[in-house]
Short mmCIF file of C-alpha atoms in Angstrom, two decimals:
data_model
loop_
_atom_site.label_atom_id
_atom_site.label_comp_id
_atom_site.label_asym_id
_atom_site.label_seq_id
_atom_site.Cartn_x
_atom_site.Cartn_y
_atom_site.Cartn_z
CA UNK A 1 0.08 0.03 -0.02
CA UNK A 2 1.19 3.89 -0.67
CA UNK A 3 -0.84 5.59 2.10
CA UNK A 4 -0.49 9.19 3.41
CA UNK A 5 -0.67 8.06 7.20
CA UNK A 6 3.25 8.86 8.32
CA UNK A 7 1.67 12.45 7.40
CA UNK A 8 -2.18 12.96 8.02
CA UNK A 9 -1.56 11.30 12.12
CA UNK A 10 0.64 11.40 14.45
CA UNK A 11 2.00 7.52 15.45
CA UNK A 12 1.47 6.32 18.54
CA UNK A 13 -2.69 7.87 17.81
CA UNK A 14 -5.77 6.06 17.67
CA UNK A 15 -7.53 5.05 14.86
CA UNK A 16 -11.03 4.15 14.52
CA UNK A 17 -11.90 1.06 11.76
CA UNK A 18 -15.06 0.57 11.13
CA UNK A 19 -15.59 -3.17 9.04
CA UNK A 20 -18.60 -3.90 6.99
CA UNK A 21 -19.67 -7.69 6.64
CA UNK A 22 -21.96 -10.31 6.43
CA UNK A 23 -24.23 -10.25 9.71
CA UNK A 24 -22.93 -13.13 11.20
CA UNK A 25 -22.56 -12.89 15.05
CA UNK A 26 -18.84 -14.53 14.85
CA UNK A 27 -17.63 -10.95 12.51
CA UNK A 28 -17.28 -8.91 15.88
CA UNK A 29 -14.98 -12.08 17.28
CA UNK A 30 -13.01 -12.22 14.30
CA UNK A 31 -12.14 -8.70 14.11
CA UNK A 32 -11.04 -8.98 17.35
CA UNK A 33 -9.08 -11.93 16.60
CA UNK A 34 -6.95 -10.48 13.89
CA UNK A 35 -6.28 -7.30 16.22
CA UNK A 36 -5.40 -9.37 18.71
CA UNK A 37 -2.48 -11.37 16.95
CA UNK A 38 -1.39 -8.06 16.01
CA UNK A 39 -1.83 -5.48 18.01
CA UNK A 40 -3.30 -7.38 21.37
CA UNK A 41 -5.38 -5.35 23.61
CA UNK A 42 -8.49 -4.53 25.71
CA UNK A 43 -10.99 -4.26 22.15
CA UNK A 44 -14.72 -3.24 22.25
CA UNK A 45 -16.81 -3.72 19.43
CA UNK A 46 -20.27 -1.38 18.57
CA UNK A 47 -21.85 -4.20 15.69
CA UNK A 48 -24.70 -2.44 14.11
CA UNK A 49 -27.51 -4.13 11.08
CA UNK A 50 -27.56 -3.00 8.31
CA UNK A 51 -30.89 -1.58 7.37
CA UNK A 52 -32.76 -5.17 6.24
CA UNK A 53 -30.37 -7.14 8.54
CA UNK A 54 -27.61 -8.74 5.84
CA UNK A 55 -25.07 -6.54 6.59
CA UNK A 56 -23.33 -5.40 9.92
CA UNK A 57 -20.45 -2.57 10.74
CA UNK A 58 -18.54 -2.99 13.21
CA UNK A 59 -16.98 -0.28 14.17
CA UNK A 60 -13.29 -0.84 16.35
CA UNK A 61 -10.64 1.90 18.09
CA UNK A 62 -7.68 0.61 17.62
CA UNK A 63 -3.84 2.42 19.22
CA UNK A 64 -1.99 2.81 16.07
CA UNK A 65 1.46 2.75 16.43
CA UNK A 66 3.47 3.13 12.88
CA UNK A 67 1.61 3.58 9.33
CA UNK A 68 2.79 0.00 8.58
CA UNK A 69 0.50 -1.10 11.23
CA UNK A 70 -2.28 0.84 9.91
CA UNK A 71 -1.50 -0.32 6.59
CA UNK A 72 -1.45 -4.76 7.91
CA UNK A 73 -4.46 -4.83 10.00
CA UNK A 74 -6.53 -2.69 6.83
CA UNK A 75 -5.42 -6.02 5.08
CA UNK A 76 -5.15 -8.53 7.15
CA UNK A 77 -9.12 -7.62 8.31
CA UNK A 78 -10.57 -7.24 4.90
CA UNK A 79 -9.00 -11.29 4.25
CA UNK A 80 -11.69 -11.75 5.97
CA UNK A 81 -14.16 -14.37 4.99
CA UNK A 82 -17.11 -12.37 5.99
CA UNK A 83 -15.77 -8.70 4.97
CA UNK A 84 -16.43 -6.67 2.24
CA UNK A 85 -14.89 -3.62 2.98
CA UNK A 86 -12.31 -2.11 5.99
CA UNK A 87 -12.97 1.29 6.09
#
């Protein structure tokens, strides 16, 4: 990835991730599992269902320490089978 996170953010900082995926009760746990592998911490994801109930939006704040860490989390979260988008 060729992002400008290092120009826009002062590390370490709190960074909001929003993960849009299929409506599956496992989604928040899978997201936290990926976060724990790369940035261990205490996470409390917020889950909001879509209006038709087909998708869930999982929002979580992560303390990141570098541009590379943000990019890695985008990549690893996007690789989850249930995930459609990572914002």
